[in-house]
Amino acid sequence: MRHNFRMTSPRHSALDLLSVVGEHDLALATPKLADSEASRVSGQFRPRITLQTLDRGHGLLGLKPQGKLGPRGDSVTLAQFDWTYQTEAADRWQTPAPTSILNSRPPATQLLFDSGGTEVQMQRDLAAEADAMDLVWELGFVPLEASTFQWRSDKHSPALGSVWTLPQEAFFGEFWADQIPRLQAKGWAVVVQPGFAHESVTVQRWKLVVSHDTGEVLSKELDSLQVKPARGAGKLELPKREGAWLLSLGIEIDGQTLDLAPMLADLLRRDARWLNAAQIAAIDDLAIVSLRAPGGKRIDAPAAPLKAIVGSMLDLLTDPLRNPHQASLRLGAWEARRLDALRASLLETHRVGPHNTWQLEGDLGLASLAKRLKVLSAPQPVVAPEGLQVQLRPYQLEGLAWLQYLRAQSLGGILADDMGLGKTAQALAHVLTEKNAGRLDLPVLVVLPTSLIFNWQAEAKRMAPDLRLLTLQGPQREALFEQMQTHDLVLTTYPLLWRDTEALAAQHFHLVILDEAQMVKNAGSLSARALRRLQTRHSVCLTGTPMENHLGELWAQFDWLMPGFLGDARHFAAQWRKPIEENGETLRAALLAQRVRPFVLRRRKQDVASEL
């Protein structure tokens, strides 16, 4: 016998809101006969979950704070649980799951009637219903009262019934990925309404755009690394503190481009593997990584391009001062090499695996600038200057070539050879080369510890007697200030630097050299502050120990050499010192080393032992 049952009791209002597909074909009946007189109908129990995300488009402003519920934005995902029974005659009966623990068991049979008034008894599987209810609570769902919802106006406020949510909106991403397959394996029906924010989608296209800090894309490049230099790209000038490049990373899904940076920042916060270089390397390139888009949408992305981006841009993605709503990452001109390496790495991930399509836009002379920065690690050979009265060893000639290249590109650097390897000789050869080339129209100032001033005097006279030498020392030194312009090399000491600040700050210098530069590791010291008032075209640090105790000492030297290169002291501490020194973030340590490497030349005695 087939029963064409129809609902006669009012339809549950929550179902109106969620637009659940299907009708309530069987309904509760007002008893007319004793249960024993009604026809018996058996059905197959199947629990059902219906999911939908409501937002401002539905008139929902959010949820009021309530118990276990965490803060929500203007989108809320709801779940409705129903117990459904499918009969052999293809009829169905359903009822919302209870939102509280029942004080008494529901009846084992449910009295129903059809459109003709014939009463039937539906046999319920109370044990299965109880198991399903236990699972709902186990999953962490919280029932919602109608008063919890905040609507734009009364006309947007439906009469909500039995609806649930998770304590935090972000939990739905993992619930979809981990628990929905589990529910389906247990026989649950899953209904997903249009607009559900947490159903995973896959990346269809990746996008990288490089532009000047004005936001203008000056050239375009697709799937190639051809160089198209921008005007004025022949020399690496020190950029503004706020950076010279803007890097935008995006992914395309269904024709819509989404900003990748906040998704990566979220990934770094919730998965510590991405802060450790060794653990990142261990992630399979073909592994699928779950990203969370704003609003909670889950995006599945292959690991390879994410590894390339995080490995290059961790510091920018986790910058505590970065506006989380800003789509672009800012980089300095000196980071052209890093940008160009990232682009090459992303293209390589496309060649070795099915990672969809990369669209690379904006050349801006990056490859050309990157090439010139790369030369810092192996500049063109030079010869010792005429008039140098000492023979330079091969590694010292390499040091001279490096100093010359820094000068040519208007960059600063740290010559950090071990003690005894002749940093003074290399510096004097550099100054003499400048004089012979006619570039020394202004004096060179050397700032050094008091204990080294006689050594520098002796070495300068012995190695480069053609250099006109002036030593600012003793109580009579004030009479010598006006002679600085007529000399090639001016020597002073750290204690005198801050005492003579006014006179030294009034003089323009071609080059300032700090010997034993770790002496200015305290950026707040009088000497360090006096240094920042000096006017010079070029600057170099000499030290056998660029860092003795902590990373802040390295920052202090670069803050004078290349202001803004490593940010201000507070920013550097938050972005580099604390994560590396206290948290042991190896990837960040590697990134910092990579960032400063072009501007630090360090040779140990064992490295050049064969030349000594």
mmCIF file of C-alpha atoms in Angstrom, residues 219-373:
data_model
loop_
_atom_site.group_PDB
_atom_site.id
_atom_site.type_symbol
_atom_site.label_atom_id
_atom_site.label_comp_id
_atom_site.label_asym_id
_atom_site.label_seq_id
_atom_site.Cartn_x
_atom_site.Cartn_y
_atom_site.Cartn_z
ATOM 1 C CA SER A 219 55.981 46.623 -18.136
ATOM 2 C CA LYS A 220 54.381 43.239 -18.512
ATOM 3 C CA GLU A 221 55.808 39.750 -18.617
ATOM 4 C CA LEU A 222 54.000 36.450 -19.059
ATOM 5 C CA ASP A 223 55.722 33.117 -18.469
ATOM 6 C CA SER A 224 59.201 34.459 -19.241
ATOM 7 C CA LEU A 225 62.127 36.146 -17.555
ATOM 8 C CA GLN A 226 63.191 38.508 -20.344
ATOM 9 C CA VAL A 227 64.716 41.728 -19.095
ATOM 10 C CA LYS A 228 63.141 45.028 -20.023
ATOM 11 C CA PRO A 229 64.973 47.670 -17.979
ATOM 12 C CA ALA A 230 63.065 50.660 -16.736
ATOM 13 C CA ARG A 231 64.405 54.162 -17.296
ATOM 14 C CA GLY A 232 67.028 55.126 -14.777
ATOM 15 C CA ALA A 233 67.686 51.531 -13.749
ATOM 16 C CA GLY A 234 71.416 51.693 -14.496
ATOM 17 C CA LYS A 235 72.366 52.469 -10.906
ATOM 18 C CA LEU A 236 71.119 51.186 -7.587
ATOM 19 C CA GLU A 237 70.271 54.332 -5.695
ATOM 20 C CA LEU A 238 69.165 54.126 -2.090
ATOM 21 C CA PRO A 239 65.354 54.240 -2.147
ATOM 22 C CA LYS A 240 62.918 55.967 0.097
ATOM 23 C CA ARG A 241 62.387 54.367 3.485
ATOM 24 C CA GLU A 242 58.899 53.187 2.548
ATOM 25 C CA GLY A 243 60.251 50.978 -0.230
ATOM 26 C CA ALA A 244 60.649 51.052 -3.978
ATOM 27 C CA TRP A 245 58.563 48.053 -5.073
ATOM 28 C CA LEU A 246 55.060 46.819 -4.481
ATOM 29 C CA LEU A 247 54.466 43.087 -4.751
ATOM 30 C CA SER A 248 50.917 41.793 -5.173
ATOM 31 C CA LEU A 249 50.146 38.082 -4.963
ATOM 32 C CA GLY A 250 46.765 36.775 -6.013
ATOM 33 C CA ILE A 251 44.855 33.649 -6.912
ATOM 34 C CA GLU A 252 42.015 33.407 -9.374
ATOM 35 C CA ILE A 253 38.885 31.356 -8.677
ATOM 36 C CA ASP A 254 35.853 31.389 -10.954
ATOM 37 C CA GLY A 255 37.058 34.594 -12.603
ATOM 38 C CA GLN A 256 37.561 36.412 -9.290
ATOM 39 C CA THR A 257 41.041 37.430 -8.089
ATOM 40 C CA LEU A 258 41.633 37.094 -4.343
ATOM 41 C CA ASP A 259 44.547 38.601 -2.416
ATOM 42 C CA LEU A 260 46.877 35.800 -1.346
ATOM 43 C CA ALA A 261 48.880 37.688 1.306
ATOM 44 C CA PRO A 262 46.291 37.588 4.149
ATOM 45 C CA MET A 263 45.623 33.909 3.460
ATOM 46 C CA LEU A 264 49.327 33.135 3.779
ATOM 47 C CA ALA A 265 49.585 35.209 6.959
ATOM 48 C CA ASP A 266 46.702 33.169 8.393
ATOM 49 C CA LEU A 267 48.441 29.927 7.355
ATOM 50 C CA LEU A 268 51.612 30.987 9.179
ATOM 51 C CA ARG A 269 49.648 31.749 12.346
ATOM 52 C CA ARG A 270 47.927 28.370 12.517
ATOM 53 C CA ASP A 271 50.624 26.032 11.155
ATOM 54 C CA ALA A 272 54.070 26.422 12.744
ATOM 55 C CA ARG A 273 55.679 24.170 10.133
ATOM 56 C CA TRP A 274 55.761 27.149 7.790
ATOM 57 C CA LEU A 275 58.133 29.005 10.134
ATOM 58 C CA ASN A 276 60.819 26.307 10.014
ATOM 59 C CA ALA A 277 63.022 25.910 6.943
ATOM 60 C CA ALA A 278 63.596 22.173 7.432
ATOM 61 C CA GLN A 279 59.906 21.452 7.970
ATOM 62 C CA ILE A 280 58.928 23.451 4.882
ATOM 63 C CA ALA A 281 61.425 21.486 2.808
ATOM 64 C CA ALA A 282 59.840 18.261 4.088
ATOM 65 C CA ILE A 283 56.384 19.227 2.781
ATOM 66 C CA ASP A 284 55.632 17.385 -0.457
ATOM 67 C CA ASP A 285 55.444 19.800 -3.401
ATOM 68 C CA LEU A 286 52.261 18.066 -4.568
ATOM 69 C CA ALA A 287 50.583 18.146 -1.140
ATOM 70 C CA ILE A 288 47.329 20.100 -0.906
ATOM 71 C CA VAL A 289 47.341 22.981 1.568
ATOM 72 C CA SER A 290 44.129 24.499 2.883
ATOM 73 C CA LEU A 291 43.953 28.298 2.746
ATOM 74 C CA ARG A 292 41.220 30.412 4.344
ATOM 75 C CA ALA A 293 39.845 33.303 2.374
ATOM 76 C CA PRO A 294 38.075 36.238 4.053
ATOM 77 C CA GLY A 295 34.565 35.132 4.927
ATOM 78 C CA GLY A 296 35.750 31.621 5.687
ATOM 79 C CA LYS A 297 35.882 30.108 2.181
ATOM 80 C CA ARG A 298 38.344 27.218 2.060
ATOM 81 C CA ILE A 299 40.773 27.114 -0.859
ATOM 82 C CA ASP A 300 42.866 24.076 -1.736
ATOM 83 C CA ALA A 301 46.282 24.993 -3.144
ATOM 84 C CA PRO A 302 49.334 22.912 -4.080
ATOM 85 C CA ALA A 303 52.246 23.241 -1.671
ATOM 86 C CA ALA A 304 55.034 23.981 -4.194
ATOM 87 C CA PRO A 305 54.197 27.628 -5.029
ATOM 88 C CA LEU A 306 53.301 28.332 -1.401
ATOM 89 C CA LYS A 307 56.697 26.993 -0.311
ATOM 90 C CA ALA A 308 58.405 29.293 -2.812
ATOM 91 C CA ILE A 309 56.471 32.353 -1.651
ATOM 92 C CA VAL A 310 56.791 31.749 2.098
ATOM 93 C CA GLY A 311 60.445 30.826 1.717
ATOM 94 C CA SER A 312 61.101 34.215 0.100
ATOM 95 C CA MET A 313 58.596 36.517 1.799
ATOM 96 C CA LEU A 314 58.069 35.252 5.367
ATOM 97 C CA ASP A 315 59.236 38.515 6.926
ATOM 98 C CA LEU A 316 56.823 40.601 4.840
ATOM 99 C CA LEU A 317 53.866 38.284 5.397
ATOM 100 C CA THR A 318 54.337 38.424 9.175
ATOM 101 C CA ASP A 319 55.345 42.077 9.417
ATOM 102 C CA PRO A 320 53.638 43.351 12.608
ATOM 103 C CA LEU A 321 53.384 46.853 11.140
ATOM 104 C CA ARG A 322 51.816 45.765 7.876
ATOM 105 C CA ASN A 323 48.228 46.815 7.360
ATOM 106 C CA PRO A 324 46.346 43.480 7.102
ATOM 107 C CA HIS A 325 43.906 45.085 4.657
ATOM 108 C CA GLN A 326 46.694 46.243 2.325
ATOM 109 C CA ALA A 327 46.944 43.932 -0.656
ATOM 110 C CA SER A 328 50.541 44.740 -1.627
ATOM 111 C CA LEU A 329 53.829 43.933 0.082
ATOM 112 C CA ARG A 330 56.447 46.701 0.113
ATOM 113 C CA LEU A 331 60.102 45.995 -0.661
ATOM 114 C CA GLY A 332 63.187 48.176 -0.960
ATOM 115 C CA ALA A 333 65.191 48.616 -4.168
ATOM 116 C CA TRP A 334 67.996 46.507 -2.695
ATOM 117 C CA GLU A 335 65.552 43.583 -2.666
ATOM 118 C CA ALA A 336 65.285 43.382 -6.446
ATOM 119 C CA ARG A 337 67.341 40.198 -6.292
ATOM 120 C CA ARG A 338 64.877 38.606 -3.916
ATOM 121 C CA LEU A 339 61.921 39.527 -6.116
ATOM 122 C CA ASP A 340 63.574 38.243 -9.250
ATOM 123 C CA ALA A 341 64.517 34.978 -7.512
ATOM 124 C CA LEU A 342 60.913 34.548 -6.381
ATOM 125 C CA ARG A 343 59.611 34.974 -9.913
ATOM 126 C CA ALA A 344 62.100 32.429 -11.238
ATOM 127 C CA SER A 345 61.168 30.021 -8.442
ATOM 128 C CA LEU A 346 57.465 30.331 -9.178
ATOM 129 C CA LEU A 347 58.022 29.622 -12.838
ATOM 130 C CA GLU A 348 60.066 26.580 -11.857
ATOM 131 C CA THR A 349 57.210 25.224 -9.711
ATOM 132 C CA HIS A 350 54.972 25.539 -12.760
ATOM 133 C CA ARG A 351 57.396 23.529 -14.861
ATOM 134 C CA VAL A 352 57.829 20.660 -12.375
ATOM 135 C CA GLY A 353 54.230 20.109 -11.338
ATOM 136 C CA PRO A 354 50.562 20.660 -12.191
ATOM 137 C CA HIS A 355 50.201 23.916 -10.292
ATOM 138 C CA ASN A 356 47.904 25.710 -12.711
ATOM 139 C CA THR A 357 48.983 28.867 -14.539
ATOM 140 C CA TRP A 358 51.206 31.695 -13.336
ATOM 141 C CA GLN A 359 50.640 35.208 -14.617
ATOM 142 C CA LEU A 360 53.689 37.384 -13.937
ATOM 143 C CA GLU A 361 53.322 41.118 -14.528
ATOM 144 C CA GLY A 362 55.665 44.056 -14.097
ATOM 145 C CA ASP A 363 59.373 43.779 -14.891
ATOM 146 C CA LEU A 364 60.504 47.296 -13.920
ATOM 147 C CA GLY A 365 64.130 46.372 -14.627
ATOM 148 C CA LEU A 366 64.044 43.850 -11.774
ATOM 149 C CA ALA A 367 66.163 41.271 -13.550
ATOM 150 C CA SER A 368 68.735 43.925 -14.454
ATOM 151 C CA LEU A 369 68.889 45.279 -10.904
ATOM 152 C CA ALA A 370 68.990 41.772 -9.479
ATOM 153 C CA LYS A 371 71.895 40.911 -11.746
ATOM 154 C CA ARG A 372 73.855 43.922 -10.497
ATOM 155 C CA LEU A 373 73.177 42.961 -6.885
#
